[in-house]
GROMACS .gro file of C-alpha atoms in nm:
model
  237
    1MET     CA    1  10.708   6.470  21.441
    2SER     CA    2  11.056   6.462  21.292
    3SER     CA    3  11.271   6.776  21.262
    4SER     CA    4  11.389   6.663  20.917
    5PRO     CA    5  11.383   6.944  20.657
    6LYS     CA    6  11.164   6.723  20.436
    7VAL     CA    7  10.885   6.692  20.695
    8PHE     CA    8  10.618   6.962  20.696
    9PRO     CA    9  10.333   7.011  20.946
   10ASP     CA   10  10.053   7.037  20.691
   11ALA     CA   11   9.975   7.030  20.321
   12LYS     CA   12   9.954   7.410  20.289
   13SER     CA   13  10.309   7.466  20.414
   14ALA     CA   14  10.437   7.171  20.210
   15LEU     CA   15  10.317   7.343  19.889
   16GLU     CA   16  10.468   7.682  19.970
   17GLY     CA   17  10.711   7.803  19.707
   18PHE     CA   18  10.612   7.544  19.447
   19THR     CA   19  10.282   7.673  19.308
   20PHE     CA   20  10.235   7.924  19.026
   21ASP     CA   21   9.977   8.003  18.761
   22GLY     CA   22  10.008   7.790  18.449
   23MET     CA   23  10.194   7.508  18.623
   24THR     CA   24  10.173   7.139  18.535
   25VAL     CA   25  10.078   6.903  18.819
   26MET     CA   26  10.086   6.523  18.830
   27SER     CA   27   9.837   6.387  19.081
   28GLY     CA   28   9.847   6.022  19.187
   29GLY     CA   29   9.553   5.791  19.234
   30PHE     CA   30   9.315   5.566  19.046
   31GLY     CA   31   8.957   5.680  19.080
   32LEU     CA   32   8.954   5.789  19.444
   33CYS     CA   33   9.200   5.519  19.553
   34GLY     CA   34   9.538   5.650  19.661
   35ILE     CA   35   9.471   6.016  19.584
   36PRO     CA   36   9.656   6.292  19.774
   37GLU     CA   37   9.342   6.430  19.936
   38ASN     CA   38   9.514   6.687  20.157
   39LEU     CA   39   9.746   6.827  19.891
   40ILE     CA   40   9.461   6.858  19.641
   41ALA     CA   41   9.259   7.056  19.898
   42ALA     CA   42   9.561   7.276  19.971
   43LEU     CA   43   9.612   7.335  19.598
   44ARG     CA   44   9.247   7.440  19.575
   45ASP     CA   45   9.292   7.684  19.864
   46SER     CA   46   9.607   7.830  19.706
   47SER     CA   47   9.390   7.980  19.427
   48VAL     CA   48   9.659   7.900  19.167
   49LYS     CA   49   9.497   7.888  18.824
   50GLY     CA   50   9.556   7.775  18.466
   51ILE     CA   51   9.679   7.434  18.585
   52THR     CA   52   9.749   7.145  18.350
   53VAL     CA   53   9.677   6.828  18.548
   54ILE     CA   54   9.821   6.488  18.456
   55SER     CA   55   9.614   6.222  18.629
   56ASN     CA   56   9.432   5.902  18.540
   57ASN     CA   57   9.100   6.075  18.603
   58ALA     CA   58   8.962   6.387  18.769
   59GLY     CA   59   8.806   6.256  19.089
   60VAL     CA   60   8.432   6.294  19.131
   61ASP     CA   61   8.207   6.596  19.164
   62GLY     CA   62   8.306   6.779  19.482
   63PHE     CA   63   8.593   6.553  19.584
   64GLY     CA   64   8.951   6.493  19.480
   65LEU     CA   65   9.048   6.678  19.164
   66GLY     CA   66   8.679   6.748  19.111
   67GLN     CA   67   8.722   7.036  19.357
   68LEU     CA   68   8.970   7.207  19.125
   69LEU     CA   69   8.729   7.170  18.835
   70GLU     CA   70   8.454   7.334  19.037
   71THR     CA   71   8.680   7.630  19.121
   72ARG     CA   72   8.785   7.651  18.753
   73GLN     CA   73   9.155   7.623  18.841
   74ILE     CA   74   9.225   7.351  18.581
   75LYS     CA   75   9.289   7.460  18.224
   76LYS     CA   76   9.378   7.121  18.076
   77MET     CA   77   9.354   6.754  18.173
   78ILE     CA   78   9.591   6.485  18.045
   79SER     CA   79   9.414   6.168  18.149
   80SER     CA   80   9.260   5.839  18.045
   81TYR     CA   81   8.918   5.825  18.214
   82VAL     CA   82   8.662   6.091  18.295
   83GLY     CA   83   8.343   5.894  18.340
   84GLU     CA   84   8.265   5.971  18.706
   85ASN     CA   85   8.272   6.350  18.690
   86LYS     CA   86   7.973   6.539  18.550
   87GLU     CA   87   8.142   6.878  18.581
   88PHE     CA   88   8.439   6.748  18.383
   89GLU     CA   89   8.199   6.636  18.110
   90ARG     CA   90   8.011   6.966  18.114
   91GLN     CA   91   8.324   7.182  18.092
   92TYR     CA   92   8.474   6.973  17.812
   93LEU     CA   93   8.158   6.967  17.599
   94ALA     CA   94   8.117   7.342  17.653
   95GLY     CA   95   8.471   7.405  17.529
   96GLU     CA   96   8.581   7.538  17.868
   97LEU     CA   97   8.837   7.264  17.940
   98GLU     CA   98   9.115   7.123  17.722
   99LEU     CA   99   9.150   6.745  17.722
  100GLU     CA  100   9.431   6.520  17.602
  101PHE     CA  101   9.299   6.165  17.611
  102ASN     CA  102   9.537   5.869  17.646
  103PRO     CA  103   9.487   5.495  17.654
  104GLN     CA  104   9.551   5.406  18.017
  105GLY     CA  105   9.862   5.198  17.954
  106THR     CA  106  10.002   5.470  17.729
  107LEU     CA  107   9.946   5.730  18.002
  108ALA     CA  108  10.130   5.512  18.253
  109GLU     CA  109  10.422   5.459  18.015
  110ARG     CA  110  10.440   5.830  17.926
  111ILE     CA  111  10.477   5.910  18.296
  112ARG     CA  112  10.731   5.633  18.351
  113ALA     CA  113  10.927   5.749  18.046
  114GLY     CA  114  10.933   6.107  18.170
  115GLY     CA  115  11.071   5.993  18.504
  116ALA     CA  116  11.336   5.780  18.333
  117GLY     CA  117  11.455   6.062  18.108
  118ILE     CA  118  11.310   5.902  17.794
  119PRO     CA  119  11.172   6.175  17.564
  120GLY     CA  120  10.954   5.945  17.355
  121PHE     CA  121  10.865   5.588  17.263
  122TYR     CA  122  10.667   5.398  17.001
  123THR     CA  123  10.359   5.192  17.078
  124ALA     CA  124  10.102   5.009  16.867
  125THR     CA  125   9.821   5.124  17.096
  126GLY     CA  126   9.603   5.383  16.927
  127VAL     CA  127   9.731   5.336  16.571
  128GLY     CA  128   9.445   5.388  16.327
  129THR     CA  129   9.236   5.585  16.580
  130ILE     CA  130   9.203   5.953  16.670
  131VAL     CA  131   9.463   5.888  16.942
  132ALA     CA  132   9.724   5.885  16.663
  133ASP     CA  133   9.600   6.195  16.480
  134GLY     CA  134   9.884   6.438  16.417
  135LYS     CA  135  10.150   6.206  16.559
  136GLU     CA  136  10.441   6.037  16.386
  137ILE     CA  137  10.373   5.681  16.268
  138LYS     CA  138  10.663   5.445  16.204
  139ARG     CA  139  10.667   5.087  16.082
  140PHE     CA  140  10.867   4.822  16.265
  141GLY     CA  141  10.853   4.478  16.107
  142ASP     CA  142  10.500   4.429  15.980
  143ARG     CA  143  10.325   4.665  16.220
  144ASP     CA  144  10.272   5.041  16.255
  145TYR     CA  145  10.355   5.224  16.577
  146VAL     CA  146  10.273   5.573  16.699
  147LEU     CA  147  10.526   5.802  16.869
  148GLU     CA  148  10.425   5.912  17.219
  149THR     CA  149  10.618   6.162  17.430
  150GLY     CA  150  10.728   6.126  17.791
  151LEU     CA  151  10.558   6.344  18.051
  152VAL     CA  152  10.726   6.562  18.313
  153ALA     CA  153  10.549   6.791  18.561
  154ASP     CA  154  10.649   7.099  18.755
  155LEU     CA  155  10.505   6.930  19.065
  156SER     CA  156  10.401   6.576  19.154
  157ILE     CA  157  10.162   6.528  19.445
  158ILE     CA  158  10.131   6.168  19.559
  159LYS     CA  159   9.987   5.961  19.842
  160ALA     CA  160  10.160   5.673  20.024
  161TRP     CA  161  10.079   5.453  20.322
  162LYS     CA  162  10.395   5.502  20.528
  163GLY     CA  163  10.700   5.721  20.492
  164ASP     CA  164  11.001   5.823  20.697
  165ALA     CA  165  11.170   6.158  20.749
  166ARG     CA  166  11.402   6.096  20.455
  167GLY     CA  167  11.107   6.055  20.219
  168ASN     CA  168  11.128   5.678  20.172
  169LEU     CA  169  10.777   5.554  20.090
  170ILE     CA  170  10.570   5.237  20.108
  171PHE     CA  171  10.236   5.217  19.927
  172ARG     CA  172   9.950   4.988  20.021
  173LYS     CA  173   9.801   4.747  19.767
  174THR     CA  174   9.598   4.910  19.486
  175ALA     CA  175   9.654   5.255  19.635
  176ARG     CA  176  10.003   5.230  19.482
  177ASN     CA  177   9.875   5.268  19.121
  178PHE     CA  178  10.027   5.574  18.945
  179ASN     CA  179  10.195   5.717  19.257
  180PRO     CA  180  10.548   5.565  19.236
  181MET     CA  181  10.606   5.658  18.871
  182MET     CA  182  10.474   6.010  18.928
  183ALA     CA  183  10.725   6.054  19.209
  184THR     CA  184  11.003   6.017  18.952
  185ALA     CA  185  10.846   6.238  18.685
  186GLY     CA  186  10.797   6.560  18.878
  187LYS     CA  187  11.062   6.832  18.901
  188VAL     CA  188  10.943   6.850  19.261
  189CYS     CA  189  10.761   6.571  19.447
  190ILE     CA  190  10.551   6.619  19.760
  191ALA     CA  191  10.414   6.307  19.930
  192GLU     CA  192  10.138   6.281  20.187
  193VAL     CA  193  10.127   5.970  20.402
  194GLU     CA  194   9.907   5.810  20.663
  195GLU     CA  195  10.198   5.768  20.901
  196ILE     CA  196  10.550   5.907  20.929
  197VAL     CA  197  10.772   5.651  21.100
  198PRO     CA  198  11.126   5.686  21.240
  199VAL     CA  199  11.416   5.650  20.997
  200GLY     CA  200  11.518   5.284  20.995
  201ALA     CA  201  11.169   5.156  21.073
  202LEU     CA  202  11.097   5.067  20.710
  203ASP     CA  203  11.253   4.748  20.576
  204PRO     CA  204  11.475   4.864  20.288
  205ASP     CA  205  11.360   4.567  20.079
  206ASN     CA  206  10.998   4.685  20.110
  207ILE     CA  207  11.048   5.049  20.012
  208HIS     CA  208  10.870   5.127  19.685
  209THR     CA  209  10.992   5.485  19.633
  210PRO     CA  210  11.336   5.586  19.763
  211GLY     CA  211  11.356   5.919  19.940
  212ILE     CA  212  11.584   6.068  19.673
  213TYR     CA  213  11.270   6.125  19.463
  214VAL     CA  214  11.074   6.298  19.743
  215ASP     CA  215  11.134   6.664  19.828
  216ARG     CA  216  10.873   6.711  20.100
  217ILE     CA  217  10.651   6.484  20.306
  218VAL     CA  218  10.347   6.552  20.522
  219GLN     CA  219  10.127   6.331  20.739
  220GLY     CA  220   9.760   6.375  20.653
  221THR     CA  221   9.415   6.268  20.757
  222PHE     CA  222   9.204   6.086  20.501
  223GLU     CA  223   8.838   6.041  20.423
  224LYS     CA  224   8.906   5.759  20.174
  225ARG     CA  225   8.571   5.803  20.008
  226ILE     CA  226   8.444   5.504  19.809
  227GLU     CA  227   8.371   5.594  19.447
  228GLN     CA  228   8.112   5.326  19.374
  229ARG     CA  229   7.975   5.135  19.670
  230THR     CA  230   7.837   4.797  19.560
  231VAL     CA  231   7.686   4.563  19.816
  232ARG     CA  232   7.499   4.237  19.803
  233VAL     CA  233   7.129   4.248  19.883
  234ARG     CA  234   7.068   4.062  20.209
  235GLU     CA  235   6.858   3.752  20.173
  236ALA     CA  236   6.559   3.713  20.398
  237VAL     CA  237   6.626   3.478  20.690
   0.00000   0.00000   0.00000
């Protein structure tokens, strides 16, 4: 393991000094694909509470961000899809959990905008629906657009395939999803990876997230649970 100051031995130590009650956390992943499993578990064990979580969804019951819902550590979700988590549904309908729903593309652009230092942008998505309630509407040409704000978090926790001791990251296929943009939109970014490789081992042309965006990095072990397993029925021979 590298002696770089960015490399930490485990997720618990990587989080030290960056968690506090009432914090806002961006958590990468799409469904259960590319989620920072180890950092989510460490956040659960930290007992920090009143968290606002920015994530596409909230995992599933008992896994991923679903663990933080079960421990009642999440106060508010800013997300676009909640369909696979019964506890999420229960807490929201019972008035125990705040929810800010976003069209998925709008959520992605809000995160990207936050990382780029853009405080707001106009989009046609959501105009004329409850998504636009209470927001500024402006007309450009012959079409109305709604003002959406950029998102910035106190902490971004993300998952990559490979990283080096300087924090340079490579993601693998669909596990990339929201992770690279979240790396730019957190005041602090902690990445967990499947493998930490020596500096210089990653082709600079293949690096997705430069190390300047990553404050800490940890090598984890991953269950990679499948959210919905669909298989073909075998035909009789």
